[in-house]
Short mmCIF file of C-alpha atoms in Angstrom, two decimals:
data_model
loop_
_atom_site.label_atom_id
_atom_site.label_comp_id
_atom_site.label_asym_id
_atom_site.label_seq_id
_atom_site.Cartn_x
_atom_site.Cartn_y
_atom_site.Cartn_z
CA UNK I 1 129.24 95.64 84.58
CA UNK I 2 128.98 97.16 88.02
CA UNK I 3 129.02 94.99 91.19
CA UNK I 4 125.57 95.21 93.07
CA UNK I 5 125.03 94.88 96.72
CA UNK I 6 121.82 93.21 98.65
CA UNK I 7 121.17 95.21 101.83
CA UNK I 8 119.56 92.79 103.93
CA UNK I 9 120.09 90.09 101.52
CA UNK I 10 119.92 86.95 103.53
CA UNK I 11 116.13 86.44 103.10
CA UNK I 12 114.27 85.03 100.13
CA UNK I 13 114.30 88.21 98.18
CA UNK I 14 117.99 89.25 98.63
CA UNK I 15 118.87 85.73 97.91
CA UNK I 16 116.70 85.30 94.92
CA UNK I 17 117.87 88.33 93.22
CA UNK I 18 121.49 87.67 93.94
CA UNK I 19 121.34 84.10 92.52
CA UNK I 20 119.51 85.32 89.18
CA UNK I 21 121.90 88.22 88.65
CA UNK I 22 124.93 85.97 89.33
CA UNK I 23 123.82 83.45 86.80
CA UNK I 24 123.80 86.40 84.30
CA UNK I 25 127.33 87.00 85.21
CA UNK I 26 127.08 89.95 87.66
CA UNK I 27 129.01 90.09 90.70
CA UNK I 28 126.90 90.33 93.96
CA UNK I 29 127.51 91.08 97.62
CA UNK I 30 125.01 89.82 100.14
CA UNK I 31 124.55 92.10 103.09
CA UNK I 32 123.40 91.73 106.75
CA UNK I 33 123.67 93.24 110.24
CA UNK I 34 126.00 90.30 110.81
CA UNK I 35 128.75 89.67 108.29
CA UNK I 36 129.22 86.04 109.20
CA UNK I 37 125.58 85.32 108.27
CA UNK I 38 125.99 87.07 104.89
CA UNK I 39 129.13 85.04 104.14
CA UNK I 40 127.24 81.62 105.06
CA UNK I 41 124.44 82.81 102.57
CA UNK I 42 126.86 83.59 99.90
CA UNK I 43 128.69 80.17 100.30
CA UNK I 44 125.34 78.54 99.93
CA UNK I 45 124.33 80.19 96.72
CA UNK I 46 127.76 79.74 95.28
CA UNK I 47 127.38 76.03 95.87
CA UNK I 48 124.22 76.38 93.63
CA UNK I 49 125.88 78.42 91.01
CA UNK I 50 129.10 76.22 90.87
CA UNK I 51 131.34 79.27 91.11
CA UNK I 52 132.11 82.24 93.34
CA UNK I 53 130.31 85.12 92.09
CA UNK I 54 128.46 86.19 95.34
CA UNK I 55 130.39 87.31 98.63
CA UNK I 56 129.01 88.56 101.82
CA UNK I 57 129.73 91.35 104.17
CA UNK I 58 127.85 93.68 106.69
CA UNK I 59 125.56 96.01 105.35
CA UNK I 60 127.87 98.99 105.94
CA UNK I 61 130.63 97.22 104.11
CA UNK I 62 128.23 96.51 101.20
CA UNK I 63 127.31 100.29 100.93
CA UNK I 64 131.33 100.97 100.80
CA UNK I 65 131.84 98.13 98.30
CA UNK I 66 129.01 98.63 95.93
CA UNK I 67 127.48 101.66 94.04
CA UNK I 68 124.12 99.91 93.28
CA UNK I 69 122.24 98.69 96.53
CA UNK I 70 119.07 96.63 96.36
CA UNK I 71 117.00 97.29 99.40
CA UNK I 72 115.75 93.62 100.22
CA UNK I 73 114.50 94.23 103.76
CA UNK I 74 110.84 94.40 104.90
CA UNK I 75 109.28 97.85 104.18
CA UNK I 76 108.96 98.46 107.95
CA UNK I 77 112.71 98.28 108.68
CA UNK I 78 113.93 99.80 105.28
CA UNK I 79 113.80 103.38 106.49
CA UNK I 80 115.74 102.61 109.53
CA UNK I 81 118.32 100.75 107.41
CA UNK I 82 118.87 103.76 105.18
CA UNK I 83 119.23 106.13 108.12
CA UNK I 84 121.66 103.70 109.64
CA UNK I 85 123.68 103.72 106.74
CA UNK I 86 123.86 107.49 107.08
CA UNK I 87 126.74 109.45 105.10
CA UNK I 88 128.04 106.10 103.66
CA UNK I 89 125.28 106.78 101.05
CA UNK I 90 126.61 109.23 98.54
CA UNK I 91 125.77 110.64 94.95
CA UNK I 92 127.49 107.64 93.47
CA UNK I 93 124.83 105.29 94.90
CA UNK I 94 121.75 104.05 93.28
CA UNK I 95 119.18 102.53 95.63
CA UNK I 96 116.83 99.83 94.06
CA UNK I 97 113.65 99.70 96.16
CA UNK I 98 111.91 96.20 96.13
CA UNK I 99 109.85 96.59 99.26
CA UNK I 100 106.03 96.38 99.26
CA UNK I 101 104.25 97.90 102.42
CA UNK I 102 102.25 94.78 103.45
CA UNK I 103 100.69 93.84 106.70
CA UNK I 104 99.54 90.23 107.32
CA UNK I 105 97.86 90.80 110.73
CA UNK I 106 94.33 90.00 109.33
CA UNK I 107 95.09 88.68 106.08
CA UNK I 108 97.21 90.49 103.38
CA UNK I 109 96.62 94.37 103.26
CA UNK I 110 98.56 97.33 102.17
CA UNK I 111 99.85 99.61 104.98
CA UNK I 112 98.61 103.24 104.76
CA UNK I 113 101.36 105.55 103.73
CA UNK I 114 99.05 108.57 103.12
CA UNK I 115 98.51 107.73 99.42
CA UNK I 116 102.29 107.30 98.73
CA UNK I 117 103.94 104.16 97.59
CA UNK I 118 106.83 102.89 99.67
CA UNK I 119 109.26 104.12 96.84
CA UNK I 120 107.94 107.69 97.24
CA UNK I 121 108.17 107.41 101.08
CA UNK I 122 111.72 106.34 100.71
CA UNK I 123 112.57 109.04 98.45
CA UNK I 124 111.78 111.55 101.23
CA UNK I 125 114.17 109.54 103.59
CA UNK I 126 117.08 109.43 101.31
CA UNK I 127 119.41 112.27 100.72
CA UNK I 128 118.62 114.23 97.43
CA UNK I 129 121.81 113.22 95.48
CA UNK I 130 121.27 109.61 96.03
CA UNK I 131 119.38 108.09 93.21
CA UNK I 132 116.17 105.82 93.50
CA UNK I 133 114.66 103.09 91.32
CA UNK I 134 112.15 100.50 92.01
CA UNK I 135 111.59 97.02 90.64
CA UNK I 136 110.99 93.38 91.83
CA UNK I 137 107.80 94.42 93.43
CA UNK I 138 105.44 91.84 91.64
CA UNK I 139 107.69 88.51 91.40
CA UNK I 140 107.12 86.40 94.33
CA UNK I 141 110.28 86.14 96.40
CA UNK I 142 109.95 82.31 96.57
CA UNK I 143 109.93 82.12 92.78
CA UNK I 144 112.97 84.12 92.43
CA UNK I 145 115.09 81.93 94.94
CA UNK I 146 113.92 78.74 93.20
CA UNK I 147 116.92 78.44 90.73
CA UNK I 148 115.30 75.70 88.85
CA UNK I 149 111.99 77.52 87.94
CA UNK I 150 111.91 79.97 84.87
CA UNK I 151 110.67 83.50 85.68
CA UNK I 152 108.75 83.82 82.25
CA UNK I 153 107.01 87.11 83.22
CA UNK I 154 107.02 90.79 82.92
CA UNK I 155 108.51 92.92 85.45
CA UNK I 156 108.25 96.62 86.04
CA UNK I 157 110.80 99.71 86.51
CA UNK I 158 110.11 102.96 88.26
CA UNK I 159 112.53 105.61 88.71
CA UNK I 160 113.36 109.22 89.78
CA UNK I 161 115.34 109.93 86.51
CA UNK I 162 115.77 108.26 83.13
CA UNK I 163 119.65 108.19 83.81
CA UNK I 164 118.99 105.96 86.73
CA UNK I 165 116.39 103.81 84.85
CA UNK I 166 119.13 103.03 82.09
CA UNK I 167 121.67 102.44 84.86
CA UNK I 168 119.41 99.77 86.36
CA UNK I 169 118.24 98.03 83.22
CA UNK I 170 121.95 97.65 82.31
CA UNK I 171 122.11 95.28 85.38
CA UNK I 172 118.76 93.59 85.60
CA UNK I 173 118.70 92.75 81.83
CA UNK I 174 121.14 89.92 82.69
CA UNK I 175 118.44 88.00 84.16
CA UNK I 176 116.92 85.32 82.08
CA UNK I 177 113.16 84.98 81.57
CA UNK I 178 111.98 88.56 82.35
CA UNK I 179 110.77 91.32 80.06
CA UNK I 180 111.39 94.59 81.60
CA UNK I 181 108.62 97.28 81.24
CA UNK I 182 109.21 100.82 81.79
CA UNK I 183 106.33 102.02 84.27
CA UNK I 184 107.41 105.63 84.63
CA UNK I 185 108.09 107.57 87.84
CA UNK I 186 108.24 106.50 91.25
CA UNK I 187 104.40 107.35 91.78
CA UNK I 188 103.57 104.57 89.54
CA UNK I 189 104.73 102.24 92.46
CA UNK I 190 101.28 102.88 94.11
CA UNK I 191 99.71 100.81 91.47
CA UNK I 192 102.45 98.23 91.48
CA UNK I 193 102.19 97.71 95.07
CA UNK I 194 98.52 97.15 94.65
CA UNK I 195 99.15 94.67 92.01
CA UNK I 196 101.51 92.79 94.44
CA UNK I 197 98.71 92.53 96.98
CA UNK I 198 96.35 91.37 94.16
CA UNK I 199 98.61 88.59 93.03
CA UNK I 200 98.99 87.27 96.65
CA UNK I 201 95.36 87.18 97.00
CA UNK I 202 94.90 85.32 93.75
CA UNK I 203 97.59 82.87 94.56
CA UNK I 204 95.82 82.23 97.94
CA UNK I 205 92.36 81.95 96.17
CA UNK I 206 93.61 79.42 93.78
CA UNK I 207 96.01 77.44 95.93
CA UNK I 208 99.19 78.70 93.68
CA UNK I 209 102.43 80.10 94.72
CA UNK I 210 104.10 81.59 91.66
CA UNK I 211 101.31 83.78 90.14
CA UNK I 212 102.98 86.77 88.55
CA UNK I 213 102.31 89.35 85.65
CA UNK I 214 102.55 89.30 81.82
CA UNK I 215 101.23 92.33 79.99
CA UNK I 216 99.93 91.73 76.42
CA UNK I 217 99.58 94.09 73.67
CA UNK I 218 102.84 96.08 74.49
#
């Protein structure tokens, strides 16, 4: 099982993914602009796990240490992070986009990317040999990081090639409580990101926090 990195992983999304993967036996490296902050986050998560499966490092170090990199920063900063990593990203890397282009200025809304999804936009930023997949777009981050709560839902995977889909699935299948659904190419993220906006609105309307999706009939 390959070791995975969480770029910008000290927030809820990164901590939650690292925690859930580590509980499935996957080694994870939390990344941050400040390595000491990443190390403190890793220590906190390891205390929850009861074993040291998570370490911390700077984002640049994470890119050197890990070949699968979860992009767990807000969408508005994702492109700059990719550009900052520069030639550290090589053909061995697989980027996993979990971002959703949301704005909360006047209530939740999707940022207009000219008809593209966040994943499609990032695909244009990444050098061609670097693989790109997308997932964790519809599960609430505060549910992921709540280790006592079962996920008990479906989640979707999009990808730029079937080989990269299979590589990602081999890792995320270690997470308990999730059925993984092949949603197809990166263009399908347009629908998934709209579904994320919908579930945020539904959670607000019904005063819930953990609304998420389960697909029946498949």
